[in-house]
mmCIF file of C-alpha atoms and ligand atoms in Angstrom:
data_model
loop_
_atom_site.group_PDB
_atom_site.id
_atom_site.type_symbol
_atom_site.label_atom_id
_atom_site.label_comp_id
_atom_site.label_asym_id
_atom_site.label_seq_id
_atom_site.Cartn_x
_atom_site.Cartn_y
_atom_site.Cartn_z
ATOM 1 C CA ILE A 1 -5.262 -22.990 -43.037
ATOM 2 C CA THR A 2 -2.477 -24.903 -44.728
ATOM 3 C CA GLY A 3 0.699 -22.955 -44.088
ATOM 4 C CA GLN A 4 3.272 -22.465 -46.778
ATOM 5 C CA ARG A 5 5.783 -20.052 -45.236
ATOM 6 C CA SER A 6 6.136 -17.533 -42.444
ATOM 7 C CA LEU A 7 8.161 -14.468 -41.530
ATOM 8 C CA GLY A 8 7.991 -12.075 -38.601
ATOM 9 C CA SER A 9 4.343 -11.599 -37.679
ATOM 10 C CA LYS A 10 3.006 -13.115 -40.927
ATOM 11 C CA VAL A 11 1.998 -16.515 -42.226
ATOM 12 C CA TRP A 12 1.166 -17.296 -45.861
ATOM 13 C CA ASP A 13 -1.034 -20.215 -46.923
ATOM 14 C CA ILE A 14 -0.727 -22.423 -50.008
ATOM 15 C CA ASP A 15 -3.109 -20.156 -51.921
ATOM 16 C CA GLY A 16 -0.864 -17.149 -51.282
ATOM 17 C CA ASN A 17 -3.162 -15.512 -48.692
ATOM 18 C CA GLU A 18 -1.331 -13.454 -46.095
ATOM 19 C CA TYR A 19 -2.304 -13.562 -42.399
ATOM 20 C CA ILE A 20 -1.155 -11.740 -39.278
ATOM 21 C CA ASP A 21 -0.539 -14.539 -36.732
ATOM 22 C CA ILE A 22 -1.950 -12.903 -33.627
ATOM 23 C CA SER A 23 -1.331 -16.017 -31.507
ATOM 24 C CA MET A 24 2.240 -16.420 -32.858
ATOM 25 C CA GLY A 25 2.156 -20.192 -33.209
ATOM 26 C CA PHE A 26 -0.014 -20.912 -30.140
ATOM 27 C CA GLY A 27 2.333 -18.703 -28.136
ATOM 28 C CA VAL A 28 5.579 -20.266 -29.324
ATOM 29 C CA HIS A 29 7.226 -17.609 -31.496
ATOM 30 C CA LEU A 30 8.090 -14.904 -28.974
ATOM 31 C CA PHE A 31 10.674 -13.469 -31.364
ATOM 32 C CA GLY A 32 8.601 -13.868 -34.526
ATOM 33 C CA HIS A 33 8.395 -16.424 -37.314
ATOM 34 C CA SER A 34 11.646 -17.484 -39.008
ATOM 35 C CA GLU A 35 13.676 -15.345 -36.619
ATOM 36 C CA PRO A 36 17.218 -15.242 -38.077
ATOM 37 C CA PHE A 37 19.090 -16.131 -34.852
ATOM 38 C CA ILE A 38 16.884 -19.217 -34.365
ATOM 39 C CA MET A 39 17.064 -20.231 -38.035
ATOM 40 C CA SER A 40 20.818 -19.972 -37.975
ATOM 41 C CA ALA A 41 21.099 -22.153 -34.828
ATOM 42 C CA LEU A 42 18.884 -24.758 -36.537
ATOM 43 C CA GLU A 43 20.834 -24.577 -39.790
ATOM 44 C CA GLY A 44 24.078 -25.041 -37.853
ATOM 45 C CA GLN A 45 22.676 -28.166 -36.166
ATOM 46 C CA LEU A 46 21.322 -29.518 -39.464
ATOM 47 C CA GLN A 47 24.850 -29.359 -40.883
ATOM 48 C CA ARG A 48 26.080 -31.470 -37.966
ATOM 49 C CA GLY A 49 23.193 -33.975 -38.079
ATOM 50 C CA PHE A 50 20.724 -34.822 -35.342
ATOM 51 C CA GLN A 51 22.125 -37.628 -33.213
ATOM 52 C CA ILE A 52 19.464 -39.406 -31.161
ATOM 53 C CA GLY A 53 20.949 -41.081 -28.086
ATOM 54 C CA PRO A 54 24.045 -39.084 -27.217
ATOM 55 C CA LEU A 55 23.528 -35.895 -25.215
ATOM 56 C CA SER A 56 23.317 -32.775 -27.341
ATOM 57 C CA GLN A 57 26.288 -30.440 -26.933
ATOM 58 C CA PHE A 58 23.712 -27.802 -25.906
ATOM 59 C CA SER A 59 21.661 -29.702 -23.328
ATOM 60 C CA ASP A 60 23.842 -28.805 -20.322
ATOM 61 C CA LYS A 61 24.007 -25.169 -21.474
ATOM 62 C CA VAL A 62 20.225 -24.991 -21.901
ATOM 63 C CA ALA A 63 19.700 -26.560 -18.480
ATOM 64 C CA LEU A 64 22.069 -24.016 -16.911
ATOM 65 C CA LEU A 65 20.292 -21.108 -18.655
ATOM 66 C CA ILE A 66 16.887 -22.304 -17.382
ATOM 67 C CA SER A 67 18.291 -22.761 -13.902
ATOM 68 C CA GLU A 68 19.821 -19.294 -13.972
ATOM 69 C CA LEU A 69 16.722 -17.545 -15.349
ATOM 70 C CA THR A 70 14.134 -19.329 -13.183
ATOM 71 C CA GLY A 71 16.127 -20.051 -10.017
ATOM 72 C CA MET A 72 15.320 -23.773 -10.215
ATOM 73 C CA GLU A 73 17.987 -26.205 -9.008
ATOM 74 C CA ARG A 74 17.625 -28.967 -11.590
ATOM 75 C CA VAL A 75 16.249 -29.204 -15.115
ATOM 76 C CA CYS A 76 15.030 -32.112 -17.227
ATOM 77 C CA PHE A 77 13.802 -32.163 -20.844
ATOM 78 C CA ALA A 78 10.785 -33.774 -22.517
ATOM 79 C CA ASN A 79 9.040 -33.252 -25.843
ATOM 80 C CA SER A 80 5.935 -31.242 -25.002
ATOM 81 C CA GLY A 81 4.219 -29.299 -22.281
ATOM 82 C CA THR A 82 1.908 -32.280 -21.812
ATOM 83 C CA GLU A 83 4.850 -34.579 -21.074
ATOM 84 C CA ALA A 84 6.382 -31.998 -18.745
ATOM 85 C CA VAL A 85 3.198 -31.729 -16.648
ATOM 86 C CA MET A 86 2.746 -35.521 -16.615
ATOM 87 C CA THR A 87 6.309 -35.985 -15.391
ATOM 88 C CA ALA A 88 6.053 -33.208 -12.815
ATOM 89 C CA ILE A 89 2.987 -34.881 -11.286
ATOM 90 C CA ARG A 90 4.676 -38.300 -11.316
ATOM 91 C CA LEU A 91 7.727 -36.832 -9.529
ATOM 92 C CA ALA A 92 5.512 -35.183 -6.905
ATOM 93 C CA ARG A 93 3.652 -38.439 -6.263
ATOM 94 C CA ALA A 94 6.896 -40.446 -6.149
ATOM 95 C CA THR A 95 8.604 -38.023 -3.770
ATOM 96 C CA THR A 96 5.732 -37.495 -1.352
ATOM 97 C CA GLY A 97 4.445 -41.078 -1.485
ATOM 98 C CA ARG A 98 0.925 -39.619 -1.813
ATOM 99 C CA ASN A 99 -1.530 -39.875 -4.707
ATOM 100 C CA LEU A 100 -3.982 -36.994 -4.681
ATOM 101 C CA ILE A 101 -3.432 -33.877 -6.800
ATOM 102 C CA VAL A 102 -5.385 -30.634 -6.952
ATOM 103 C CA ILE A 103 -5.958 -28.809 -10.238
ATOM 104 C CA PHE A 104 -8.204 -25.789 -10.863
ATOM 105 C CA LYS A 105 -11.199 -25.040 -13.066
ATOM 106 C CA ASP A 106 -10.350 -22.993 -16.168
ATOM 107 C CA ALA A 107 -6.748 -24.214 -16.174
ATOM 108 C CA TYR A 108 -5.293 -26.145 -19.104
ATOM 109 C CA HIS A 109 -2.435 -28.559 -18.469
ATOM 110 C CA GLY A 110 -2.187 -30.425 -21.766
ATOM 111 C CA HIS A 111 -3.764 -33.660 -22.853
ATOM 112 C CA PHE A 112 -2.635 -36.566 -20.709
ATOM 113 C CA ASP A 113 -5.484 -38.501 -19.114
ATOM 114 C CA GLY A 114 -4.481 -37.686 -15.525
ATOM 115 C CA VAL A 115 -5.464 -34.013 -15.881
ATOM 116 C CA LEU A 116 -8.467 -34.352 -18.205
ATOM 117 C CA ALA A 117 -10.906 -33.963 -15.338
ATOM 118 C CA VAL A 118 -13.942 -31.822 -14.532
ATOM 119 C CA ALA A 119 -15.124 -30.903 -11.052
ATOM 120 C CA THR A 120 -17.858 -32.912 -9.330
ATOM 121 C CA LYS A 121 -19.608 -32.503 -6.002
ATOM 122 C CA ASN A 122 -21.029 -35.547 -4.264
ATOM 123 C CA GLN A 123 -22.761 -35.002 -0.897
ATOM 124 C CA GLY A 124 -20.650 -31.876 -0.407
ATOM 125 C CA GLN A 125 -17.385 -33.690 -1.284
ATOM 126 C CA SER A 126 -15.247 -32.306 -4.170
ATOM 127 C CA GLY A 127 -14.127 -34.838 -6.759
ATOM 128 C CA ALA A 128 -13.455 -35.293 -10.437
ATOM 129 C CA ALA A 129 -14.996 -36.972 -13.464
ATOM 130 C CA PRO A 130 -13.516 -37.610 -16.916
ATOM 131 C CA MET A 131 -13.630 -34.541 -19.179
ATOM 132 C CA ALA A 132 -14.009 -36.490 -22.424
ATOM 133 C CA PRO A 133 -15.001 -39.938 -23.748
ATOM 134 C CA GLY A 134 -12.093 -42.377 -23.532
ATOM 135 C CA VAL A 135 -10.689 -40.964 -20.295
ATOM 136 C CA THR A 136 -11.483 -43.452 -17.562
ATOM 137 C CA GLN A 137 -12.756 -42.615 -14.091
ATOM 138 C CA ASN A 138 -9.696 -44.442 -12.753
ATOM 139 C CA ALA A 139 -7.414 -41.959 -14.493
ATOM 140 C CA VAL A 140 -8.920 -39.056 -12.538
ATOM 141 C CA ASN A 141 -9.798 -40.752 -9.241
ATOM 142 C CA ASN A 142 -6.841 -39.107 -7.534
ATOM 143 C CA VAL A 143 -7.676 -35.618 -8.766
ATOM 144 C CA LEU A 144 -9.625 -32.787 -7.134
ATOM 145 C CA VAL A 145 -10.761 -29.938 -9.391
ATOM 146 C CA LEU A 146 -11.299 -26.797 -7.312
ATOM 147 C CA ALA A 147 -12.290 -23.182 -7.942
ATOM 148 C CA TYR A 148 -9.326 -20.913 -8.647
ATOM 149 C CA ASP A 149 -8.646 -17.809 -6.572
ATOM 150 C CA ASP A 150 -11.246 -18.895 -4.037
ATOM 151 C CA PRO A 151 -10.460 -19.090 -0.291
ATOM 152 C CA ALA A 152 -12.862 -22.054 0.006
ATOM 153 C CA SER A 153 -10.399 -24.102 -2.086
ATOM 154 C CA LEU A 154 -7.706 -23.546 0.539
ATOM 155 C CA GLU A 155 -9.990 -25.175 3.102
ATOM 156 C CA VAL A 156 -10.538 -28.204 0.859
ATOM 157 C CA ILE A 157 -6.781 -28.510 0.365
ATOM 158 C CA GLN A 158 -6.232 -28.324 4.125
ATOM 159 C CA ALA A 159 -8.851 -31.022 4.670
ATOM 160 C CA HIS A 160 -6.949 -33.358 2.305
ATOM 161 C CA ALA A 161 -3.497 -32.407 3.640
ATOM 162 C CA HIS A 162 -2.482 -35.954 4.633
ATOM 163 C CA GLU A 163 -3.091 -37.403 1.144
ATOM 164 C CA LEU A 164 -2.081 -34.544 -1.110
ATOM 165 C CA ALA A 165 0.979 -34.960 -3.368
ATOM 166 C CA ALA A 166 0.715 -31.713 -5.292
ATOM 167 C CA VAL A 167 -1.240 -28.609 -6.161
ATOM 168 C CA VAL A 168 -0.880 -27.897 -9.861
ATOM 169 C CA VAL A 169 -1.556 -24.346 -10.885
ATOM 170 C CA GLU A 170 -1.589 -22.384 -14.121
ATOM 171 C CA PRO A 171 -0.655 -19.115 -12.360
ATOM 172 C CA VAL A 172 -2.659 -17.043 -14.848
ATOM 173 C CA PRO A 173 -5.100 -19.285 -16.706
ATOM 174 C CA SER A 174 -4.760 -18.754 -20.454
ATOM 175 C CA ARG A 175 -8.539 -19.000 -20.637
ATOM 176 C CA ARG A 176 -8.843 -16.214 -18.013
ATOM 177 C CA PRO A 177 -5.912 -13.816 -18.403
ATOM 178 C CA ASP A 178 -7.701 -11.270 -16.211
ATOM 179 C CA VAL A 179 -7.307 -13.609 -13.191
ATOM 180 C CA GLN A 180 -3.912 -12.677 -11.749
ATOM 181 C CA PRO A 181 -4.227 -13.751 -8.100
ATOM 182 C CA THR A 182 -1.016 -12.775 -6.278
ATOM 183 C CA GLU A 183 -2.488 -13.276 -2.817
ATOM 184 C CA PHE A 184 -4.039 -16.670 -3.620
ATOM 185 C CA LEU A 185 -0.721 -17.891 -5.056
ATOM 186 C CA GLN A 186 1.108 -16.749 -1.933
ATOM 187 C CA GLN A 187 -1.476 -18.522 0.249
ATOM 188 C CA LEU A 188 -1.112 -21.683 -1.821
ATOM 189 C CA ARG A 189 2.656 -21.478 -1.350
ATOM 190 C CA GLN A 190 2.367 -21.198 2.398
ATOM 191 C CA LEU A 191 -0.249 -23.929 2.715
ATOM 192 C CA THR A 192 1.555 -26.464 0.492
ATOM 193 C CA GLN A 193 4.738 -25.830 2.470
ATOM 194 C CA GLU A 194 2.907 -26.503 5.731
ATOM 195 C CA ILE A 195 1.389 -29.777 4.525
ATOM 196 C CA ASP A 196 4.508 -30.999 2.623
ATOM 197 C CA ALA A 197 2.785 -31.109 -0.762
ATOM 198 C CA ALA A 198 4.518 -29.947 -3.947
ATOM 199 C CA LEU A 199 3.465 -26.659 -5.505
ATOM 200 C CA ILE A 200 3.735 -27.119 -9.260
ATOM 201 C CA PHE A 201 3.620 -24.014 -11.476
ATOM 202 C CA ASP A 202 2.586 -24.914 -14.997
ATOM 203 C CA GLU A 203 4.459 -22.180 -16.849
ATOM 204 C CA VAL A 204 4.132 -23.636 -20.327
ATOM 205 C CA ILE A 205 2.549 -20.332 -21.391
ATOM 206 C CA THR A 206 3.777 -17.831 -18.784
ATOM 207 C CA GLY A 207 7.378 -19.068 -18.819
ATOM 208 C CA PHE A 208 9.808 -16.681 -20.538
ATOM 209 C CA ARG A 209 6.806 -14.600 -21.622
ATOM 210 C CA ILE A 210 5.795 -12.270 -18.791
ATOM 211 C CA HIS A 211 9.289 -11.947 -17.277
ATOM 212 C CA PRO A 212 12.630 -13.761 -17.843
ATOM 213 C CA GLY A 213 11.865 -15.647 -14.588
ATOM 214 C CA GLY A 214 8.244 -16.350 -15.590
ATOM 215 C CA ALA A 215 5.257 -16.203 -13.240
ATOM 216 C CA GLN A 216 7.427 -17.211 -10.276
ATOM 217 C CA ALA A 217 9.427 -13.979 -10.634
ATOM 218 C CA TRP A 218 6.366 -11.913 -11.557
ATOM 219 C CA PHE A 219 4.346 -12.949 -8.496
ATOM 220 C CA GLY A 220 7.313 -13.442 -6.165
ATOM 221 C CA VAL A 221 6.277 -17.032 -5.434
ATOM 222 C CA GLU A 222 8.783 -19.906 -5.522
ATOM 223 C CA ALA A 223 7.305 -23.174 -6.724
ATOM 224 C CA ASP A 224 8.750 -26.611 -6.003
ATOM 225 C CA ILE A 225 8.467 -27.723 -9.628
ATOM 226 C CA ALA A 226 7.780 -25.634 -12.721
ATOM 227 C CA THR A 227 6.973 -26.857 -16.211
ATOM 228 C CA TYR A 228 7.881 -24.988 -19.384
ATOM 229 C CA GLY A 229 7.548 -25.530 -23.137
ATOM 230 C CA LYS A 230 6.398 -23.490 -26.120
ATOM 231 C CA ILE A 231 8.746 -20.429 -26.318
ATOM 232 C CA VAL A 232 11.750 -22.412 -25.063
ATOM 233 C CA GLY A 233 11.989 -24.585 -28.187
ATOM 234 C CA GLY A 234 11.839 -21.688 -30.670
ATOM 235 C CA GLY A 235 9.296 -23.721 -32.702
ATOM 236 C CA MET A 236 10.839 -27.152 -32.068
ATOM 237 C CA PRO A 237 8.857 -29.547 -29.822
ATOM 238 C CA ILE A 238 10.031 -29.266 -26.216
ATOM 239 C CA GLY A 239 8.925 -29.674 -22.614
ATOM 240 C CA VAL A 240 10.913 -28.735 -19.517
ATOM 241 C CA ILE A 241 10.555 -29.981 -15.952
ATOM 242 C CA ALA A 242 12.539 -27.789 -13.540
ATOM 243 C CA GLY A 243 12.545 -27.780 -9.790
ATOM 244 C CA LYS A 244 14.042 -28.515 -6.449
ATOM 245 C CA ALA A 245 16.533 -31.378 -6.310
ATOM 246 C CA MET A 246 14.389 -33.278 -3.798
ATOM 247 C CA TYR A 247 11.802 -33.765 -6.593
ATOM 248 C CA LEU A 248 13.973 -33.788 -9.730
ATOM 249 C CA ASP A 249 16.414 -36.306 -8.255
ATOM 250 C CA GLY A 250 13.583 -38.802 -8.861
ATOM 251 C CA ILE A 251 14.662 -38.717 -12.522
ATOM 252 C CA ASP A 252 18.310 -39.756 -12.171
ATOM 253 C CA GLY A 253 19.024 -40.446 -8.512
ATOM 254 C CA GLY A 254 20.688 -37.085 -7.897
ATOM 255 C CA SER A 255 24.198 -35.760 -8.343
ATOM 256 C CA TRP A 256 27.346 -37.742 -7.647
ATOM 257 C CA ASN A 257 31.054 -37.549 -8.459
ATOM 258 C CA TYR A 258 33.532 -39.781 -10.170
ATOM 259 C CA GLY A 259 36.343 -41.007 -7.995
ATOM 260 C CA ASP A 260 34.695 -40.959 -4.594
ATOM 261 C CA GLU A 261 32.059 -43.037 -2.831
ATOM 262 C CA SER A 262 29.106 -40.894 -3.872
ATOM 263 C CA TYR A 263 26.435 -42.412 -6.104
ATOM 264 C CA PRO A 264 22.955 -41.447 -7.333
ATOM 265 C CA ALA A 265 21.275 -42.375 -4.062
ATOM 266 C CA ALA A 266 17.764 -40.942 -4.435
ATOM 267 C CA GLU A 267 14.945 -43.323 -5.294
ATOM 268 C CA THR A 268 13.940 -42.903 -8.925
ATOM 269 C CA THR A 269 10.688 -43.176 -10.817
ATOM 270 C CA PHE A 270 10.210 -43.976 -14.513
ATOM 271 C CA PHE A 271 11.183 -41.397 -17.097
ATOM 272 C CA ALA A 272 11.931 -41.834 -20.780
ATOM 273 C CA GLY A 273 11.485 -40.407 -24.284
ATOM 274 C CA THR A 274 13.228 -41.320 -27.560
ATOM 275 C CA PHE A 275 13.252 -37.707 -28.675
ATOM 276 C CA SER A 276 13.888 -35.990 -25.331
ATOM 277 C CA ARG A 277 16.845 -33.591 -25.674
ATOM 278 C CA ASN A 278 16.552 -33.739 -29.448
ATOM 279 C CA PRO A 279 19.598 -31.911 -30.871
ATOM 280 C CA LEU A 280 17.472 -29.580 -33.025
ATOM 281 C CA ALA A 281 15.273 -28.628 -30.080
ATOM 282 C CA MET A 282 18.344 -28.128 -27.867
ATOM 283 C CA ALA A 283 20.088 -25.938 -30.490
ATOM 284 C CA ALA A 284 16.990 -23.778 -30.897
ATOM 285 C CA ALA A 285 16.433 -23.603 -27.104
ATOM 286 C CA HIS A 286 20.016 -22.524 -26.605
ATOM 287 C CA ALA A 287 19.557 -19.700 -29.119
ATOM 288 C CA VAL A 288 16.222 -18.588 -27.565
ATOM 289 C CA LEU A 289 17.365 -18.642 -23.940
ATOM 290 C CA SER A 290 20.690 -16.948 -24.721
ATOM 291 C CA GLU A 291 18.663 -14.141 -26.295
ATOM 292 C CA VAL A 292 16.241 -14.045 -23.321
ATOM 293 C CA LYS A 293 19.222 -13.753 -21.004
ATOM 294 C CA SER A 294 21.047 -11.052 -22.944
ATOM 295 C CA ALA A 295 17.916 -8.974 -23.759
ATOM 296 C CA GLY A 296 16.783 -9.333 -20.123
ATOM 297 C CA LEU A 297 14.017 -7.495 -18.331
ATOM 298 C CA PRO A 298 13.806 -4.488 -20.758
ATOM 299 C CA LEU A 299 12.614 -6.851 -23.539
ATOM 300 C CA TYR A 300 9.689 -7.933 -21.368
ATOM 301 C CA GLN A 301 8.896 -4.465 -20.079
ATOM 302 C CA ARG A 302 8.683 -3.193 -23.681
ATOM 303 C CA LEU A 303 6.640 -6.177 -24.830
ATOM 304 C CA ASN A 304 4.196 -5.962 -21.908
ATOM 305 C CA GLN A 305 3.758 -2.234 -22.418
ATOM 306 C CA ARG A 306 3.108 -2.615 -26.151
ATOM 307 C CA THR A 307 0.614 -5.419 -25.529
ATOM 308 C CA THR A 308 -1.268 -3.268 -23.014
ATOM 309 C CA GLU A 309 -1.327 -0.429 -25.539
ATOM 310 C CA LEU A 310 -2.694 -2.796 -28.182
ATOM 311 C CA ALA A 311 -5.420 -3.987 -25.802
ATOM 312 C CA GLN A 312 -6.340 -0.390 -24.915
ATOM 313 C CA THR A 313 -6.465 0.618 -28.587
ATOM 314 C CA VAL A 314 -8.661 -2.305 -29.519
ATOM 315 C CA ASN A 315 -10.932 -1.727 -26.524
ATOM 316 C CA ALA A 316 -11.253 1.985 -27.401
ATOM 317 C CA PHE A 317 -12.314 0.914 -30.875
ATOM 318 C CA PHE A 318 -14.868 -1.555 -29.484
ATOM 319 C CA THR A 319 -16.313 1.162 -27.279
ATOM 320 C CA ALA A 320 -16.476 3.725 -30.100
ATOM 321 C CA ALA A 321 -18.042 1.212 -32.453
ATOM 322 C CA GLU A 322 -20.487 0.093 -29.730
ATOM 323 C CA VAL A 323 -19.275 -3.487 -29.962
ATOM 324 C CA PRO A 324 -20.054 -5.222 -26.634
ATOM 325 C CA ILE A 325 -16.625 -6.834 -26.286
ATOM 326 C CA GLN A 326 -13.601 -5.939 -24.169
ATOM 327 C CA ILE A 327 -10.340 -7.853 -24.323
ATOM 328 C CA VAL A 328 -8.198 -8.528 -21.255
ATOM 329 C CA ASN A 329 -4.495 -9.200 -21.148
ATOM 330 C CA PHE A 330 -1.664 -10.414 -18.951
ATOM 331 C CA GLY A 331 1.536 -9.071 -20.426
HETATM 332 N N1 PLP B 401 0.218 -26.425 -19.938
HETATM 333 C C1 PLP B 401 -0.260 -25.240 -20.379
HETATM 334 C C2 PLP B 401 -0.466 -24.102 -19.398
HETATM 335 C C3 PLP B 401 -0.527 -25.057 -21.759
HETATM 336 O O1 PLP B 401 -0.994 -23.887 -22.200
HETATM 337 C C4 PLP B 401 -0.282 -26.121 -22.631
HETATM 338 C C5 PLP B 401 -0.560 -25.971 -24.092
HETATM 339 O O2 PLP B 401 -1.160 -25.049 -24.552
HETATM 340 C C6 PLP B 401 0.199 -27.337 -22.123
HETATM 341 C C7 PLP B 401 0.442 -27.448 -20.764
HETATM 342 C C8 PLP B 401 0.465 -28.506 -23.028
HETATM 343 O O3 PLP B 401 1.586 -28.235 -23.822
HETATM 344 P P1 PLP B 401 1.764 -28.991 -25.211
HETATM 345 O O4 PLP B 401 0.689 -28.517 -26.116
HETATM 346 O O5 PLP B 401 3.157 -28.624 -25.659
HETATM 347 O O6 PLP B 401 1.666 -30.468 -24.910
#
């Protein structure tokens, strides 16, 4: 479909056909297409130009909003969910000094080589192989792909405790929205804490969707690092890495003050991106997150309730029409 314009729930193609966008831009447009408060923030920024290099006047405000809504200490911006996950994993490896990461079957974490892995079993040992041609075995050698919401995976994690940098989890896999494993997430939290590995919540989809505080708030589980994207940018490309200072300080060395002897003392890893903190993305993110903050929990309660009603209505229709399909939903 070649899009021509969009408004609210609708997209029109270049032949004038009208569509209801049931995925709302791959999950980006929480407030609808061409939402006036987002359009006006973008138009305002267009008038002022888009300076690449200097900080955007909104970047500190957006970081503060994310910190306030998610409870994370520090916030850093990239250009996509893929970049956010890649950076989160690099920070976890840099901080822990370990290489191995655990990801789970059915999760999607974007398209950088280091997560494009499928599970293997060799003489009872879990491992990983490339998911697609062009991804090298080397890229996934330090990855274990385990079954999600399965107590046996906790045992494998425990067995690799000494070499594990991070457990990366898509709290509710977008491919399996019916899997909502509160207990497993709590067990992962406890175990990763015990073995000093980072718990990374990939909230690129769940973030600012299920609750203003995302899956962390919904499940009552505090991650060490969380990644966000999609909704945050209001349609502009964005990725967010948020987390505890002990990990995020690997970006800039940590906080320091002018005029005293403090300096950014933490050891840093490599981080870059010509377009990171792009002024248009920051202006749109500021508009989106200000709205998320002021609309608050009632917005999400209403949205979740309406979505459940939609699922029930569609399922009732499937049953009545004897169509052997049932849809499942998470918010
Ligand atoms: N993580 C999750 C959970 C996602 O759903 C996605 C994209 O769908 C990504 C990461 C990658 O984000 P992006 O497509 O912005 O690179």
